[in-house]
JSON list of C-alpha atoms in Angstrom, two decimals:
[
{"chain": "Q", "resi": 26, "resn": "MET", "atom": "CA", "xyz": [0.11, 0.01, -0.06]},
{"chain": "Q", "resi": 27, "resn": "HIS", "atom": "CA", "xyz": [1.18, 3.48, -1.19]},
{"chain": "Q", "resi": 28, "resn": "PRO", "atom": "CA", "xyz": [0.40, 6.29, 1.58]},
{"chain": "Q", "resi": 29, "resn": "SER", "atom": "CA", "xyz": [-2.08, 8.75, 0.50]},
{"chain": "Q", "resi": 30, "resn": "PRO", "atom": "CA", "xyz": [-0.71, 12.01, -0.96]},
{"chain": "Q", "resi": 31, "resn": "VAL", "atom": "CA", "xyz": [-0.26, 15.10, 1.04]},
{"chain": "Q", "resi": 32, "resn": "VAL", "atom": "CA", "xyz": [-2.71, 17.45, -0.34]},
{"chain": "Q", "resi": 33, "resn": "PRO", "atom": "CA", "xyz": [-4.09, 20.75, 1.15]},
{"chain": "Q", "resi": 34, "resn": "GLU", "atom": "CA", "xyz": [-7.82, 20.52, 1.11]},
{"chain": "Q", "resi": 35, "resn": "GLN", "atom": "CA", "xyz": [-8.45, 23.30, -1.18]},
{"chain": "Q", "resi": 36, "resn": "ASP", "atom": "CA", "xyz": [-6.16, 21.52, -4.31]},
{"chain": "Q", "resi": 37, "resn": "ALA", "atom": "CA", "xyz": [-7.60, 17.81, -3.75]},
{"chain": "Q", "resi": 38, "resn": "TRP", "atom": "CA", "xyz": [-8.95, 18.21, -7.14]},
{"chain": "Q", "resi": 39, "resn": "LEU", "atom": "CA", "xyz": [-5.11, 17.83, -8.51]},
{"chain": "Q", "resi": 40, "resn": "VAL", "atom": "CA", "xyz": [-5.23, 14.41, -7.62]},
{"chain": "Q", "resi": 41, "resn": "THR", "atom": "CA", "xyz": [-7.98, 13.56, -9.90]},
{"chain": "Q", "resi": 42, "resn": "HIS", "atom": "CA", "xyz": [-6.37, 15.80, -12.73]},
{"chain": "Q", "resi": 43, "resn": "SER", "atom": "CA", "xyz": [-3.03, 14.48, -12.73]},
{"chain": "Q", "resi": 44, "resn": "ALA", "atom": "CA", "xyz": [-4.68, 10.63, -12.90]},
{"chain": "Q", "resi": 45, "resn": "GLY", "atom": "CA", "xyz": [-4.56, 10.56, -16.45]},
{"chain": "Q", "resi": 46, "resn": "LEU", "atom": "CA", "xyz": [-1.11, 11.81, -16.87]},
{"chain": "Q", "resi": 47, "resn": "LEU", "atom": "CA", "xyz": [0.89, 9.22, -14.56]},
{"chain": "Q", "resi": 48, "resn": "ARG", "atom": "CA", "xyz": [2.85, 6.29, -15.91]},
{"chain": "Q", "resi": 49, "resn": "PRO", "atom": "CA", "xyz": [2.17, 2.85, -14.84]},
{"chain": "Q", "resi": 50, "resn": "GLY", "atom": "CA", "xyz": [3.24, 2.26, -11.27]},
{"chain": "Q", "resi": 51, "resn": "GLU", "atom": "CA", "xyz": [3.90, 6.12, -10.91]},
{"chain": "Q", "resi": 52, "resn": "VAL", "atom": "CA", "xyz": [2.49, 7.50, -7.36]},
{"chain": "Q", "resi": 53, "resn": "VAL", "atom": "CA", "xyz": [1.91, 10.88, -6.39]},
{"chain": "Q", "resi": 54, "resn": "ARG", "atom": "CA", "xyz": [3.56, 11.88, -3.07]},
{"chain": "Q", "resi": 55, "resn": "GLY", "atom": "CA", "xyz": [1.72, 15.25, -2.99]},
{"chain": "Q", "resi": 56, "resn": "ALA", "atom": "CA", "xyz": [0.67, 18.12, -4.94]},
{"chain": "Q", "resi": 57, "resn": "LEU", "atom": "CA", "xyz": [-0.67, 21.87, -4.25]},
{"chain": "Q", "resi": 58, "resn": "CYS", "atom": "CA", "xyz": [-1.12, 25.16, -6.06]},
{"chain": "Q", "resi": 59, "resn": "VAL", "atom": "CA", "xyz": [1.92, 27.77, -5.96]},
{"chain": "Q", "resi": 60, "resn": "ARG", "atom": "CA", "xyz": [2.79, 30.82, -7.82]},
{"chain": "Q", "resi": 61, "resn": "LEU", "atom": "CA", "xyz": [6.16, 32.33, -8.78]},
{"chain": "Q", "resi": 62, "resn": "ASP", "atom": "CA", "xyz": [7.70, 35.00, -6.56]},
{"chain": "Q", "resi": 63, "resn": "PRO", "atom": "CA", "xyz": [6.05, 38.53, -7.20]},
{"chain": "Q", "resi": 64, "resn": "LEU", "atom": "CA", "xyz": [9.80, 39.56, -8.30]},
{"chain": "Q", "resi": 65, "resn": "ALA", "atom": "CA", "xyz": [10.26, 36.64, -10.77]},
{"chain": "Q", "resi": 66, "resn": "PRO", "atom": "CA", "xyz": [11.16, 37.66, -13.96]},
{"chain": "Q", "resi": 67, "resn": "ASP", "atom": "CA", "xyz": [8.32, 38.92, -16.40]},
{"chain": "Q", "resi": 68, "resn": "THR", "atom": "CA", "xyz": [7.23, 38.19, -19.38]},
{"chain": "Q", "resi": 69, "resn": "PRO", "atom": "CA", "xyz": [10.01, 36.23, -21.29]},
{"chain": "Q", "resi": 70, "resn": "PRO", "atom": "CA", "xyz": [12.09, 37.50, -24.24]},
{"chain": "Q", "resi": 71, "resn": "GLU", "atom": "CA", "xyz": [10.36, 36.30, -27.53]},
{"chain": "Q", "resi": 72, "resn": "ARG", "atom": "CA", "xyz": [12.60, 33.72, -28.26]},
{"chain": "Q", "resi": 73, "resn": "TYR", "atom": "CA", "xyz": [11.97, 31.74, -25.14]},
{"chain": "Q", "resi": 74, "resn": "ARG", "atom": "CA", "xyz": [8.02, 31.87, -25.47]},
{"chain": "Q", "resi": 75, "resn": "ARG", "atom": "CA", "xyz": [6.29, 29.00, -26.07]},
{"chain": "Q", "resi": 76, "resn": "PRO", "atom": "CA", "xyz": [3.59, 28.94, -29.61]},
{"chain": "Q", "resi": 77, "resn": "LYS", "atom": "CA", "xyz": [0.24, 29.18, -28.57]},
{"chain": "Q", "resi": 78, "resn": "PRO", "atom": "CA", "xyz": [-1.54, 29.22, -32.16]},
{"chain": "Q", "resi": 79, "resn": "ALA", "atom": "CA", "xyz": [-4.74, 28.19, -30.39]},
{"chain": "Q", "resi": 80, "resn": "ALA", "atom": "CA", "xyz": [-4.67, 30.96, -28.06]},
{"chain": "Q", "resi": 81, "resn": "ASP", "atom": "CA", "xyz": [-3.26, 33.45, -30.96]},
{"chain": "Q", "resi": 82, "resn": "GLY", "atom": "CA", "xyz": [-5.74, 32.18, -33.58]},
{"chain": "Q", "resi": 83, "resn": "ALA", "atom": "CA", "xyz": [-8.97, 32.84, -31.43]},
{"chain": "Q", "resi": 84, "resn": "ARG", "atom": "CA", "xyz": [-7.81, 36.46, -30.79]},
{"chain": "Q", "resi": 85, "resn": "PHE", "atom": "CA", "xyz": [-7.88, 37.04, -34.48]},
{"chain": "Q", "resi": 86, "resn": "ALA", "atom": "CA", "xyz": [-11.19, 34.96, -35.55]},
{"chain": "Q", "resi": 87, "resn": "GLY", "atom": "CA", "xyz": [-14.63, 36.19, -35.91]},
{"chain": "Q", "resi": 88, "resn": "TRP", "atom": "CA", "xyz": [-15.46, 39.48, -34.43]},
{"chain": "Q", "resi": 89, "resn": "GLY", "atom": "CA", "xyz": [-12.02, 39.65, -33.49]},
{"chain": "Q", "resi": 90, "resn": "LYS", "atom": "CA", "xyz": [-11.10, 40.41, -36.97]},
{"chain": "Q", "resi": 91, "resn": "LEU", "atom": "CA", "xyz": [-13.57, 43.23, -37.08]},
{"chain": "Q", "resi": 92, "resn": "LEU", "atom": "CA", "xyz": [-11.70, 44.99, -34.14]},
{"chain": "Q", "resi": 93, "resn": "LEU", "atom": "CA", "xyz": [-8.38, 44.80, -35.66]},
{"chain": "Q", "resi": 94, "resn": "PRO", "atom": "CA", "xyz": [-8.13, 48.34, -36.75]},
{"chain": "Q", "resi": 95, "resn": "VAL", "atom": "CA", "xyz": [-9.65, 49.69, -33.88]},
{"chain": "Q", "resi": 96, "resn": "GLY", "atom": "CA", "xyz": [-7.28, 47.77, -31.45]},
{"chain": "Q", "resi": 97, "resn": "ALA", "atom": "CA", "xyz": [-4.60, 49.22, -34.07]},
{"chain": "Q", "resi": 98, "resn": "VAL", "atom": "CA", "xyz": [-5.48, 52.91, -33.42]},
{"chain": "Q", "resi": 99, "resn": "MET", "atom": "CA", "xyz": [-5.95, 52.33, -29.66]},
{"chain": "Q", "resi": 100, "resn": "TYR", "atom": "CA", "xyz": [-2.76, 50.56, -29.42]},
{"chain": "Q", "resi": 101, "resn": "VAL", "atom": "CA", "xyz": [-1.11, 53.91, -30.67]},
{"chain": "Q", "resi": 102, "resn": "VAL", "atom": "CA", "xyz": [-2.75, 55.83, -28.82]},
{"chain": "Q", "resi": 103, "resn": "SER", "atom": "CA", "xyz": [-2.25, 54.82, -25.66]},
{"chain": "Q", "resi": 104, "resn": "ALA", "atom": "CA", "xyz": [1.76, 54.26, -26.20]},
{"chain": "Q", "resi": 105, "resn": "PRO", "atom": "CA", "xyz": [2.80, 56.90, -24.02]},
{"chain": "Q", "resi": 106, "resn": "ALA", "atom": "CA", "xyz": [0.71, 55.34, -21.08]},
{"chain": "Q", "resi": 107, "resn": "ARG", "atom": "CA", "xyz": [2.03, 52.00, -21.77]},
{"chain": "Q", "resi": 108, "resn": "LEU", "atom": "CA", "xyz": [5.63, 53.51, -21.41]},
{"chain": "Q", "resi": 109, "resn": "LEU", "atom": "CA", "xyz": [5.13, 55.36, -18.33]},
{"chain": "Q", "resi": 110, "resn": "GLU", "atom": "CA", "xyz": [3.07, 52.59, -16.61]},
{"chain": "Q", "resi": 111, "resn": "ARG", "atom": "CA", "xyz": [6.16, 50.02, -17.52]},
{"chain": "Q", "resi": 112, "resn": "GLY", "atom": "CA", "xyz": [8.43, 52.62, -16.27]},
{"chain": "Q", "resi": 113, "resn": "ALA", "atom": "CA", "xyz": [7.03, 52.93, -12.78]},
{"chain": "Q", "resi": 114, "resn": "HIS", "atom": "CA", "xyz": [6.48, 49.16, -12.69]},
{"chain": "Q", "resi": 115, "resn": "HIS", "atom": "CA", "xyz": [10.18, 48.58, -13.11]},
{"chain": "Q", "resi": 116, "resn": "THR", "atom": "CA", "xyz": [11.09, 51.48, -10.65]},
{"chain": "Q", "resi": 117, "resn": "TRP", "atom": "CA", "xyz": [8.69, 49.98, -7.96]},
{"chain": "Q", "resi": 118, "resn": "ARG", "atom": "CA", "xyz": [10.29, 46.50, -8.76]},
{"chain": "Q", "resi": 119, "resn": "GLY", "atom": "CA", "xyz": [13.75, 47.96, -8.40]},
{"chain": "Q", "resi": 120, "resn": "ILE", "atom": "CA", "xyz": [12.77, 49.27, -4.88]},
{"chain": "Q", "resi": 121, "resn": "ARG", "atom": "CA", "xyz": [11.09, 45.96, -4.01]},
{"chain": "Q", "resi": 122, "resn": "ARG", "atom": "CA", "xyz": [14.07, 44.15, -4.88]},
{"chain": "Q", "resi": 123, "resn": "LEU", "atom": "CA", "xyz": [16.25, 45.95, -2.43]},
{"chain": "Q", "resi": 124, "resn": "PHE", "atom": "CA", "xyz": [14.39, 44.64, 0.42]},
{"chain": "Q", "resi": 125, "resn": "ARG", "atom": "CA", "xyz": [13.28, 41.35, -0.94]},
{"chain": "Q", "resi": 126, "resn": "GLY", "atom": "CA", "xyz": [16.84, 40.26, -2.14]},
{"chain": "Q", "resi": 127, "resn": "PRO", "atom": "CA", "xyz": [17.23, 37.81, -5.02]},
{"chain": "Q", "resi": 128, "resn": "VAL", "atom": "CA", "xyz": [14.64, 35.53, -6.05]},
{"chain": "Q", "resi": 129, "resn": "TRP", "atom": "CA", "xyz": [16.08, 33.57, -8.67]},
{"chain": "Q", "resi": 130, "resn": "ASP", "atom": "CA", "xyz": [19.40, 33.07, -10.57]},
{"chain": "Q", "resi": 131, "resn": "GLY", "atom": "CA", "xyz": [20.68, 31.22, -13.81]},
{"chain": "Q", "resi": 132, "resn": "GLY", "atom": "CA", "xyz": [19.33, 33.40, -16.77]},
{"chain": "Q", "resi": 133, "resn": "TRP", "atom": "CA", "xyz": [16.65, 32.34, -19.59]},
{"chain": "Q", "resi": 134, "resn": "ASP", "atom": "CA", "xyz": [18.91, 29.24, -20.76]},
{"chain": "Q", "resi": 135, "resn": "SER", "atom": "CA", "xyz": [18.80, 27.83, -17.20]},
{"chain": "Q", "resi": 136, "resn": "ALA", "atom": "CA", "xyz": [16.52, 25.26, -15.84]},
{"chain": "Q", "resi": 137, "resn": "ALA", "atom": "CA", "xyz": [15.35, 27.89, -13.70]},
{"chain": "Q", "resi": 138, "resn": "GLY", "atom": "CA", "xyz": [14.56, 30.01, -17.04]},
{"chain": "Q", "resi": 139, "resn": "TRP", "atom": "CA", "xyz": [12.70, 27.12, -18.39]},
{"chain": "Q", "resi": 140, "resn": "PHE", "atom": "CA", "xyz": [10.54, 27.00, -15.16]},
{"chain": "Q", "resi": 141, "resn": "VAL", "atom": "CA", "xyz": [9.68, 30.83, -15.51]},
{"chain": "Q", "resi": 142, "resn": "SER", "atom": "CA", "xyz": [8.81, 30.72, -19.24]},
{"chain": "Q", "resi": 143, "resn": "THR", "atom": "CA", "xyz": [7.16, 27.50, -18.84]},
{"chain": "Q", "resi": 144, "resn": "THR", "atom": "CA", "xyz": [4.88, 28.74, -16.03]},
{"chain": "Q", "resi": 145, "resn": "ARG", "atom": "CA", "xyz": [4.54, 32.48, -17.75]},
{"chain": "Q", "resi": 146, "resn": "ALA", "atom": "CA", "xyz": [3.24, 30.88, -20.88]},
{"chain": "Q", "resi": 147, "resn": "GLY", "atom": "CA", "xyz": [0.56, 28.87, -18.62]},
{"chain": "Q", "resi": 148, "resn": "ALA", "atom": "CA", "xyz": [-2.56, 27.00, -20.96]},
{"chain": "Q", "resi": 149, "resn": "ASN", "atom": "CA", "xyz": [-2.46, 26.82, -24.45]},
{"chain": "Q", "resi": 150, "resn": "ASP", "atom": "CA", "xyz": [-5.36, 28.48, -24.80]},
{"chain": "Q", "resi": 151, "resn": "VAL", "atom": "CA", "xyz": [-5.03, 31.58, -23.03]},
{"chain": "Q", "resi": 152, "resn": "ALA", "atom": "CA", "xyz": [-2.92, 34.35, -24.87]},
{"chain": "Q", "resi": 153, "resn": "GLY", "atom": "CA", "xyz": [-0.06, 36.06, -23.31]},
{"chain": "Q", "resi": 154, "resn": "HIS", "atom": "CA", "xyz": [2.71, 35.12, -21.38]},
{"chain": "Q", "resi": 155, "resn": "ARG", "atom": "CA", "xyz": [2.52, 36.68, -18.09]},
{"chain": "Q", "resi": 156, "resn": "ASN", "atom": "CA", "xyz": [0.73, 33.96, -15.99]},
{"chain": "Q", "resi": 157, "resn": "GLU", "atom": "CA", "xyz": [2.35, 33.79, -12.62]},
{"chain": "Q", "resi": 158, "resn": "GLN", "atom": "CA", "xyz": [0.32, 30.64, -10.88]},
{"chain": "Q", "resi": 159, "resn": "LEU", "atom": "CA", "xyz": [0.67, 26.88, -11.39]},
{"chain": "Q", "resi": 160, "resn": "ALA", "atom": "CA", "xyz": [0.24, 23.68, -9.68]},
{"chain": "Q", "resi": 161, "resn": "LEU", "atom": "CA", "xyz": [2.73, 21.36, -9.10]},
{"chain": "Q", "resi": 162, "resn": "VAL", "atom": "CA", "xyz": [2.10, 17.58, -8.33]},
{"chain": "Q", "resi": 163, "resn": "PHE", "atom": "CA", "xyz": [5.04, 15.78, -6.83]},
{"chain": "Q", "resi": 164, "resn": "THR", "atom": "CA", "xyz": [5.43, 11.69, -7.78]},
{"chain": "Q", "resi": 165, "resn": "ASP", "atom": "CA", "xyz": [7.91, 9.39, -7.20]},
{"chain": "Q", "resi": 166, "resn": "GLN", "atom": "CA", "xyz": [9.41, 9.81, -10.80]},
{"chain": "Q", "resi": 167, "resn": "ARG", "atom": "CA", "xyz": [8.64, 13.43, -11.76]},
{"chain": "Q", "resi": 168, "resn": "LEU", "atom": "CA", "xyz": [7.45, 17.00, -10.68]},
{"chain": "Q", "resi": 169, "resn": "LEU", "atom": "CA", "xyz": [4.53, 17.70, -13.15]},
{"chain": "Q", "resi": 170, "resn": "LEU", "atom": "CA", "xyz": [3.73, 21.50, -13.74]},
{"chain": "Q", "resi": 171, "resn": "LEU", "atom": "CA", "xyz": [-0.05, 21.82, -14.13]},
{"chain": "Q", "resi": 172, "resn": "SER", "atom": "CA", "xyz": [-2.60, 24.90, -15.37]},
{"chain": "Q", "resi": 173, "resn": "ARG", "atom": "CA", "xyz": [-4.71, 26.26, -12.93]},
{"chain": "Q", "resi": 174, "resn": "PRO", "atom": "CA", "xyz": [-8.50, 26.00, -14.43]},
{"chain": "Q", "resi": 175, "resn": "GLY", "atom": "CA", "xyz": [-10.71, 28.84, -13.05]},
{"chain": "Q", "resi": 176, "resn": "GLN", "atom": "CA", "xyz": [-13.22, 26.25, -12.76]},
{"chain": "Q", "resi": 177, "resn": "PRO", "atom": "CA", "xyz": [-11.41, 22.50, -11.99]},
{"chain": "Q", "resi": 178, "resn": "GLU", "atom": "CA", "xyz": [-15.33, 20.95, -11.61]},
{"chain": "Q", "resi": 179, "resn": "ARG", "atom": "CA", "xyz": [-15.71, 21.55, -15.15]},
{"chain": "Q", "resi": 180, "resn": "GLU", "atom": "CA", "xyz": [-12.11, 22.29, -16.99]},
{"chain": "Q", "resi": 181, "resn": "THR", "atom": "CA", "xyz": [-9.09, 19.98, -17.10]},
{"chain": "Q", "resi": 182, "resn": "ALA", "atom": "CA", "xyz": [-5.84, 21.15, -15.97]},
{"chain": "Q", "resi": 183, "resn": "GLN", "atom": "CA", "xyz": [-3.04, 20.98, -18.94]},
{"chain": "Q", "resi": 184, "resn": "LEU", "atom": "CA", "xyz": [0.46, 19.70, -18.37]},
{"chain": "Q", "resi": 185, "resn": "LEU", "atom": "CA", "xyz": [2.83, 22.71, -18.95]},
{"chain": "Q", "resi": 186, "resn": "GLY", "atom": "CA", "xyz": [6.16, 20.75, -18.21]},
{"chain": "Q", "resi": 187, "resn": "GLU", "atom": "CA", "xyz": [7.97, 18.03, -16.31]},
{"chain": "Q", "resi": 188, "resn": "VAL", "atom": "CA", "xyz": [11.18, 17.73, -14.58]},
{"chain": "Q", "resi": 189, "resn": "PRO", "atom": "CA", "xyz": [12.25, 14.25, -14.07]},
{"chain": "Q", "resi": 190, "resn": "ALA", "atom": "CA", "xyz": [13.19, 13.17, -10.11]},
{"chain": "Q", "resi": 191, "resn": "GLY", "atom": "CA", "xyz": [16.90, 13.60, -9.45]},
{"chain": "Q", "resi": 192, "resn": "ARG", "atom": "CA", "xyz": [16.70, 16.90, -11.50]},
{"chain": "Q", "resi": 193, "resn": "PHE", "atom": "CA", "xyz": [15.29, 19.25, -8.96]},
{"chain": "Q", "resi": 194, "resn": "ALA", "atom": "CA", "xyz": [15.69, 19.97, -5.17]},
{"chain": "Q", "resi": 195, "resn": "ARG", "atom": "CA", "xyz": [15.02, 22.33, -2.42]},
{"chain": "Q", "resi": 196, "resn": "ARG", "atom": "CA", "xyz": [17.85, 24.88, -2.60]},
{"chain": "Q", "resi": 197, "resn": "ARG", "atom": "CA", "xyz": [20.76, 24.67, 0.05]},
{"chain": "Q", "resi": 198, "resn": "THR", "atom": "CA", "xyz": [20.35, 28.37, 1.03]},
{"chain": "Q", "resi": 199, "resn": "PRO", "atom": "CA", "xyz": [17.20, 28.97, 2.87]},
{"chain": "Q", "resi": 200, "resn": "PRO", "atom": "CA", "xyz": [15.30, 31.75, 1.90]},
{"chain": "Q", "resi": 201, "resn": "PRO", "atom": "CA", "xyz": [15.42, 34.88, 4.17]},
{"chain": "Q", "resi": 202, "resn": "ALA", "atom": "CA", "xyz": [13.45, 34.53, 7.92]},
{"chain": "Q", "resi": 203, "resn": "ARG", "atom": "CA", "xyz": [11.53, 37.07, 6.86]},
{"chain": "Q", "resi": 204, "resn": "HIS", "atom": "CA", "xyz": [9.93, 34.59, 4.27]},
{"chain": "Q", "resi": 205, "resn": "PRO", "atom": "CA", "xyz": [8.69, 31.83, 5.92]},
{"chain": "Q", "resi": 206, "resn": "ARG", "atom": "CA", "xyz": [6.42, 31.00, 3.12]},
{"chain": "Q", "resi": 207, "resn": "ARG", "atom": "CA", "xyz": [8.73, 30.81, 0.70]},
{"chain": "Q", "resi": 208, "resn": "ALA", "atom": "CA", "xyz": [10.63, 27.76, -1.01]},
{"chain": "Q", "resi": 209, "resn": "ASP", "atom": "CA", "xyz": [13.65, 28.16, -3.31]},
{"chain": "Q", "resi": 210, "resn": "ILE", "atom": "CA", "xyz": [13.71, 25.21, -5.96]},
{"chain": "Q", "resi": 211, "resn": "ALA", "atom": "CA", "xyz": [17.19, 24.48, -7.62]},
{"chain": "Q", "resi": 212, "resn": "PHE", "atom": "CA", "xyz": [18.66, 22.85, -10.27]},
{"chain": "Q", "resi": 213, "resn": "PRO", "atom": "CA", "xyz": [21.96, 20.70, -11.18]},
{"chain": "Q", "resi": 214, "resn": "ASP", "atom": "CA", "xyz": [22.82, 23.25, -13.59]},
{"chain": "Q", "resi": 215, "resn": "GLY", "atom": "CA", "xyz": [23.13, 25.72, -10.25]},
{"chain": "Q", "resi": 216, "resn": "SER", "atom": "CA", "xyz": [19.85, 27.86, -11.00]},
{"chain": "Q", "resi": 217, "resn": "TRP", "atom": "CA", "xyz": [17.16, 28.27, -8.89]},
{"chain": "Q", "resi": 218, "resn": "LEU", "atom": "CA", "xyz": [13.92, 29.79, -8.23]},
{"chain": "Q", "resi": 219, "resn": "ALA", "atom": "CA", "xyz": [11.61, 31.43, -5.45]},
{"chain": "Q", "resi": 220, "resn": "LEU", "atom": "CA", "xyz": [8.03, 29.83, -5.06]},
{"chain": "Q", "resi": 221, "resn": "GLU", "atom": "CA", "xyz": [5.50, 30.34, -2.75]},
{"chain": "Q", "resi": 222, "resn": "PRO", "atom": "CA", "xyz": [2.09, 28.48, -2.20]},
{"chain": "Q", "resi": 223, "resn": "ASP", "atom": "CA", "xyz": [-1.11, 30.25, -2.70]},
{"chain": "Q", "resi": 224, "resn": "ASP", "atom": "CA", "xyz": [-1.90, 29.49, 1.04]},
{"chain": "Q", "resi": 225, "resn": "ARG", "atom": "CA", "xyz": [1.00, 30.94, 3.36]},
{"chain": "Q", "resi": 226, "resn": "ARG", "atom": "CA", "xyz": [0.16, 28.01, 5.84]},
{"chain": "Q", "resi": 227, "resn": "GLN", "atom": "CA", "xyz": [1.47, 25.66, 3.21]},
{"chain": "Q", "resi": 228, "resn": "GLY", "atom": "CA", "xyz": [4.94, 27.11, 3.30]},
{"chain": "Q", "resi": 229, "resn": "PRO", "atom": "CA", "xyz": [6.10, 24.28, 5.20]},
{"chain": "Q", "resi": 230, "resn": "LEU", "atom": "CA", "xyz": [4.37, 21.48, 2.91]},
{"chain": "Q", "resi": 231, "resn": "LEU", "atom": "CA", "xyz": [5.91, 23.18, -0.33]},
{"chain": "Q", "resi": 232, "resn": "LYS", "atom": "CA", "xyz": [9.50, 22.93, 1.36]},
{"chain": "Q", "resi": 233, "resn": "GLU", "atom": "CA", "xyz": [8.62, 19.25, 2.73]},
{"chain": "Q", "resi": 234, "resn": "LEU", "atom": "CA", "xyz": [7.93, 18.10, -0.71]},
{"chain": "Q", "resi": 235, "resn": "LEU", "atom": "CA", "xyz": [11.19, 19.56, -2.42]},
{"chain": "Q", "resi": 236, "resn": "PRO", "atom": "CA", "xyz": [13.54, 16.76, -1.77]},
{"chain": "Q", "resi": 237, "resn": "PRO", "atom": "CA", "xyz": [16.73, 18.03, -0.14]},
{"chain": "Q", "resi": 238, "resn": "ALA", "atom": "CA", "xyz": [20.06, 19.01, -2.26]}
]
């Protein structure tokens, strides 16, 4: 008999959604919903973004085609406001980073960079690359990265990516004590990334599910 997976009550849907993704004999150890650290990198550079033809096609189908000229005009008119907003955003992030400290390392070509770009892409049918939420399913063979459907009882979570067991671990250097809910996932190439559970009470569980380095 295998022990029951450790899953917060509000994330119990993950057991059902991941069942069809398991290999023969694969066992779920635990699962929970997490998000990238608030200061994790924003939208990945173009060459690191996963193509999403389903989402992009939906934007330019039907009524979307008729609205393209209007959208183009609005895009040009709003350009100055977007530049100001982007500048303020980066300034605020810079100030917060002084107090929060580093939240990742390795660059876009690293395993941590892949993790960020995979998370930012989100589900295939959702346009854009600014997603920050995902669900993690820890098995005895892999770490599964799943999308977060708005209505789990009606929508199926999508498999965004996976990391083989032994290719990820809890970072040896613990997060600052002022961030008790945070857990850092580390990879063999030396890269790492800060994660945090949706529910701050699940911080210890996230750390427990990440195997020690």
